[in-house]
PDB file of C-alpha atoms and ligand atoms in Angstrom:
ATOM      1  CA  MET A  35       5.231  -7.784 -15.959  1.00  0.00           C
ATOM      2  CA  ILE A  36       8.116  -8.303 -13.566  1.00  0.00           C
ATOM      3  CA  GLY A  37      11.373  -9.553 -14.965  1.00  0.00           C
ATOM      4  CA  ARG A  38      14.552 -10.804 -13.349  1.00  0.00           C
ATOM      5  CA  LEU A  39      15.347 -10.559  -9.670  1.00  0.00           C
ATOM      6  CA  ASN A  40      17.752  -7.623  -9.623  1.00  0.00           C
ATOM      7  CA  HIS A  41      18.849  -7.773  -5.997  1.00  0.00           C
ATOM      8  CA  VAL A  42      17.973  -8.650  -2.445  1.00  0.00           C
ATOM      9  CA  ALA A  43      18.806  -5.922   0.071  1.00  0.00           C
ATOM     10  CA  ILE A  44      19.850  -6.890   3.595  1.00  0.00           C
ATOM     11  CA  ALA A  45      19.893  -4.252   6.314  1.00  0.00           C
ATOM     12  CA  VAL A  46      22.851  -4.486   8.698  1.00  0.00           C
ATOM     13  CA  GLN A  47      24.203  -2.448  11.594  1.00  0.00           C
ATOM     14  CA  ASP A  48      27.870  -3.107  10.871  1.00  0.00           C
ATOM     15  CA  LEU A  49      28.681  -2.929   7.187  1.00  0.00           C
ATOM     16  CA  ALA A  50      32.330  -3.929   7.614  1.00  0.00           C
ATOM     17  CA  ALA A  51      31.453  -7.036   9.610  1.00  0.00           C
ATOM     18  CA  ALA A  52      28.724  -8.029   7.156  1.00  0.00           C
ATOM     19  CA  SER A  53      31.055  -7.440   4.186  1.00  0.00           C
ATOM     20  CA  ALA A  54      33.720  -9.616   5.794  1.00  0.00           C
ATOM     21  CA  LYS A  55      31.178 -12.394   6.322  1.00  0.00           C
ATOM     22  CA  TYR A  56      30.179 -12.388   2.656  1.00  0.00           C
ATOM     23  CA  ARG A  57      33.775 -12.038   1.422  1.00  0.00           C
ATOM     24  CA  ASP A  58      35.636 -14.322   3.823  1.00  0.00           C
ATOM     25  CA  THR A  59      33.031 -16.861   4.942  1.00  0.00           C
ATOM     26  CA  LEU A  60      30.837 -17.113   1.852  1.00  0.00           C
ATOM     27  CA  GLY A  61      33.612 -16.329  -0.625  1.00  0.00           C
ATOM     28  CA  ALA A  62      31.615 -13.728  -2.536  1.00  0.00           C
ATOM     29  CA  GLU A  63      32.795 -10.821  -4.644  1.00  0.00           C
ATOM     30  CA  VAL A  64      32.203  -7.750  -2.439  1.00  0.00           C
ATOM     31  CA  SER A  65      32.490  -4.093  -3.487  1.00  0.00           C
ATOM     32  CA  ALA A  66      33.871  -1.198  -1.478  1.00  0.00           C
ATOM     33  CA  PRO A  67      31.241   0.683   0.558  1.00  0.00           C
ATOM     34  CA  LEU A  68      29.387   3.351  -1.395  1.00  0.00           C
ATOM     35  CA  PRO A  69      27.594   6.194   0.394  1.00  0.00           C
ATOM     36  CA  LEU A  70      24.147   7.063  -0.987  1.00  0.00           C
ATOM     37  CA  PRO A  71      23.260  10.145   1.078  1.00  0.00           C
ATOM     38  CA  GLU A  72      20.091  10.842  -0.927  1.00  0.00           C
ATOM     39  CA  HIS A  73      18.802   7.420   0.186  1.00  0.00           C
ATOM     40  CA  GLY A  74      20.211   7.620   3.725  1.00  0.00           C
ATOM     41  CA  VAL A  75      22.254   4.431   3.370  1.00  0.00           C
ATOM     42  CA  MET A  76      25.770   3.116   2.921  1.00  0.00           C
ATOM     43  CA  THR A  77      25.742   0.252   0.442  1.00  0.00           C
ATOM     44  CA  VAL A  78      27.989  -2.684  -0.374  1.00  0.00           C
ATOM     45  CA  PHE A  79      27.241  -4.600  -3.563  1.00  0.00           C
ATOM     46  CA  ILE A  80      27.790  -8.341  -3.683  1.00  0.00           C
ATOM     47  CA  THR A  81      27.906  -9.852  -7.140  1.00  0.00           C
ATOM     48  CA  LEU A  82      26.539 -13.358  -7.510  1.00  0.00           C
ATOM     49  CA  PRO A  83      26.527 -15.355 -10.742  1.00  0.00           C
ATOM     50  CA  ASN A  84      22.783 -14.831 -11.207  1.00  0.00           C
ATOM     51  CA  SER A  85      21.889 -11.766  -9.128  1.00  0.00           C
ATOM     52  CA  LYS A  86      23.136  -9.301  -6.523  1.00  0.00           C
ATOM     53  CA  ILE A  87      22.924  -8.823  -2.806  1.00  0.00           C
ATOM     54  CA  GLU A  88      23.063  -5.332  -1.354  1.00  0.00           C
ATOM     55  CA  LEU A  89      24.118  -4.811   2.218  1.00  0.00           C
ATOM     56  CA  ILE A  90      22.667  -1.530   3.468  1.00  0.00           C
ATOM     57  CA  ALA A  91      23.557   0.292   6.679  1.00  0.00           C
ATOM     58  CA  PRO A  92      22.114   3.567   8.006  1.00  0.00           C
ATOM     59  CA  LEU A  93      23.798   6.786   6.899  1.00  0.00           C
ATOM     60  CA  GLY A  94      23.058  10.101   8.587  1.00  0.00           C
ATOM     61  CA  GLU A  95      20.013  11.205  10.542  1.00  0.00           C
ATOM     62  CA  ASN A  96      16.569   9.850   9.648  1.00  0.00           C
ATOM     63  CA  SER A  97      17.844   6.909   7.632  1.00  0.00           C
ATOM     64  CA  PRO A  98      14.865   5.014   6.172  1.00  0.00           C
ATOM     65  CA  ILE A  99      16.312   1.769   7.535  1.00  0.00           C
ATOM     66  CA  ALA A 100      16.909   2.990  11.122  1.00  0.00           C
ATOM     67  CA  LYS A 101      13.467   1.840  12.320  1.00  0.00           C
ATOM     68  CA  PHE A 102      13.865  -1.533  10.634  1.00  0.00           C
ATOM     69  CA  LEU A 103      17.134  -2.101  12.515  1.00  0.00           C
ATOM     70  CA  GLU A 104      15.537  -0.992  15.784  1.00  0.00           C
ATOM     71  CA  ARG A 105      12.989  -3.766  15.314  1.00  0.00           C
ATOM     72  CA  SER A 106      15.562  -6.252  13.969  1.00  0.00           C
ATOM     73  CA  PRO A 107      18.929  -5.407  15.541  1.00  0.00           C
ATOM     74  CA  GLU A 108      20.504  -8.525  14.011  1.00  0.00           C
ATOM     75  CA  GLY A 109      19.644  -7.185  10.570  1.00  0.00           C
ATOM     76  CA  GLY A 110      17.477  -8.918   8.011  1.00  0.00           C
ATOM     77  CA  VAL A 111      16.049  -8.926   4.510  1.00  0.00           C
ATOM     78  CA  HIS A 112      14.850  -5.369   3.898  1.00  0.00           C
ATOM     79  CA  HIS A 113      13.528  -5.524   0.333  1.00  0.00           C
ATOM     80  CA  ILE A 114      13.736  -7.412  -2.916  1.00  0.00           C
ATOM     81  CA  CYS A 115      14.056  -5.725  -6.290  1.00  0.00           C
ATOM     82  CA  TYR A 116      12.469  -6.890  -9.531  1.00  0.00           C
ATOM     83  CA  GLU A 117      13.326  -5.525 -12.941  1.00  0.00           C
ATOM     84  CA  VAL A 118      10.693  -3.950 -15.163  1.00  0.00           C
ATOM     85  CA  GLU A 119      11.004  -2.659 -18.712  1.00  0.00           C
ATOM     86  CA  ASN A 120       8.996   0.541 -18.246  1.00  0.00           C
ATOM     87  CA  ILE A 121       8.650   1.804 -14.724  1.00  0.00           C
ATOM     88  CA  ARG A 122       5.800   4.246 -15.328  1.00  0.00           C
ATOM     89  CA  ALA A 123       3.775   1.639 -17.210  1.00  0.00           C
ATOM     90  CA  ALA A 124       4.477  -0.852 -14.402  1.00  0.00           C
ATOM     91  CA  ARG A 125       3.441   1.706 -11.785  1.00  0.00           C
ATOM     92  CA  ASP A 126       0.181   2.483 -13.560  1.00  0.00           C
ATOM     93  CA  GLN A 127      -0.640  -1.212 -13.954  1.00  0.00           C
ATOM     94  CA  LEU A 128       0.163  -1.908 -10.292  1.00  0.00           C
ATOM     95  CA  LYS A 129      -1.957   1.016  -9.119  1.00  0.00           C
ATOM     96  CA  SER A 130      -4.850  -0.101 -11.303  1.00  0.00           C
ATOM     97  CA  LYS A 131      -4.693  -3.469  -9.486  1.00  0.00           C
ATOM     98  CA  GLY A 132      -4.819  -1.755  -6.108  1.00  0.00           C
ATOM     99  CA  ALA A 133      -1.142  -1.888  -5.124  1.00  0.00           C
ATOM    100  CA  ARG A 134       0.144   1.103  -3.192  1.00  0.00           C
ATOM    101  CA  VAL A 135       3.250   2.869  -4.439  1.00  0.00           C
ATOM    102  CA  LEU A 136       5.283   4.547  -1.695  1.00  0.00           C
ATOM    103  CA  GLY A 137       6.224   8.229  -1.722  1.00  0.00           C
ATOM    104  CA  ASP A 138       4.826  10.587  -4.329  1.00  0.00           C
ATOM    105  CA  GLY A 139       4.658   7.842  -6.952  1.00  0.00           C
ATOM    106  CA  GLU A 140       7.348   9.412  -9.110  1.00  0.00           C
ATOM    107  CA  PRO A 141      10.368   7.176  -9.837  1.00  0.00           C
ATOM    108  CA  LYS A 142      13.619   8.159  -8.123  1.00  0.00           C
ATOM    109  CA  ILE A 143      17.128   7.296  -9.210  1.00  0.00           C
ATOM    110  CA  GLY A 144      18.241   4.255  -7.218  1.00  0.00           C
ATOM    111  CA  ALA A 145      21.569   2.786  -6.206  1.00  0.00           C
ATOM    112  CA  HIS A 146      22.350   1.675  -9.771  1.00  0.00           C
ATOM    113  CA  GLY A 147      21.554   4.979 -11.447  1.00  0.00           C
ATOM    114  CA  LYS A 148      18.230   3.622 -12.750  1.00  0.00           C
ATOM    115  CA  PRO A 149      14.672   4.775 -11.895  1.00  0.00           C
ATOM    116  CA  VAL A 150      13.105   2.892  -8.983  1.00  0.00           C
ATOM    117  CA  LEU A 151       9.852   2.785  -7.027  1.00  0.00           C
ATOM    118  CA  PHE A 152       8.879   0.983  -3.846  1.00  0.00           C
ATOM    119  CA  LEU A 153       5.611  -0.884  -3.246  1.00  0.00           C
ATOM    120  CA  HIS A 154       3.842  -1.152   0.077  1.00  0.00           C
ATOM    121  CA  PRO A 155       4.843  -4.344   1.949  1.00  0.00           C
ATOM    122  CA  LYS A 156       1.264  -4.834   3.185  1.00  0.00           C
ATOM    123  CA  ASP A 157       0.200  -5.368  -0.419  1.00  0.00           C
ATOM    124  CA  PHE A 158       2.912  -7.990  -1.052  1.00  0.00           C
ATOM    125  CA  ASN A 159       2.916 -10.548   1.729  1.00  0.00           C
ATOM    126  CA  GLY A 160       4.897  -8.424   4.152  1.00  0.00           C
ATOM    127  CA  THR A 161       7.760  -7.840   1.729  1.00  0.00           C
ATOM    128  CA  LEU A 162       8.918  -4.404   0.662  1.00  0.00           C
ATOM    129  CA  ILE A 163       9.289  -4.558  -3.110  1.00  0.00           C
ATOM    130  CA  GLU A 164      11.428  -2.309  -5.264  1.00  0.00           C
ATOM    131  CA  ILE A 165      10.942  -2.175  -8.997  1.00  0.00           C
ATOM    132  CA  GLU A 166      13.778  -0.949 -11.170  1.00  0.00           C
ATOM    133  CA  GLU A 167      13.668   0.003 -14.830  1.00  0.00           C
ATOM    134  CA  VAL A 168      16.440  -1.704 -16.755  1.00  0.00           C
TER     135      VAL A 168
HETATM  136 CO1   CO B  53      17.318  -1.894  -3.596  1.00  0.00          CO
END
């Protein structure tokens, strides 16, 4: 069911410092920061030849990544995103296999303007998984 790896998201405290590390040390192509207030994050997209990295930093009160950064102040891998062809069909199949979908189960528009859902990390080896319809 799952397709390509769409991106790996890394939570960071300092977006500018993390961007500089990817741009200047790793030599990656790094976007300007993009605020996503509806998701409570500032995002920087890093384009790799075969996938993307997203650096995410808290934006505003009650950011969904604030707790993660409290536990991991150095930052860390926050979630990985797999592509699916039909997000509702994928959701129904996942639920029928016992996987828990976070939130109300209805896809929301993600950072790339496509519908996304998140799956409970306890059902996937401690990894928060995002699925994105492409
Ligand atoms: Co993501």
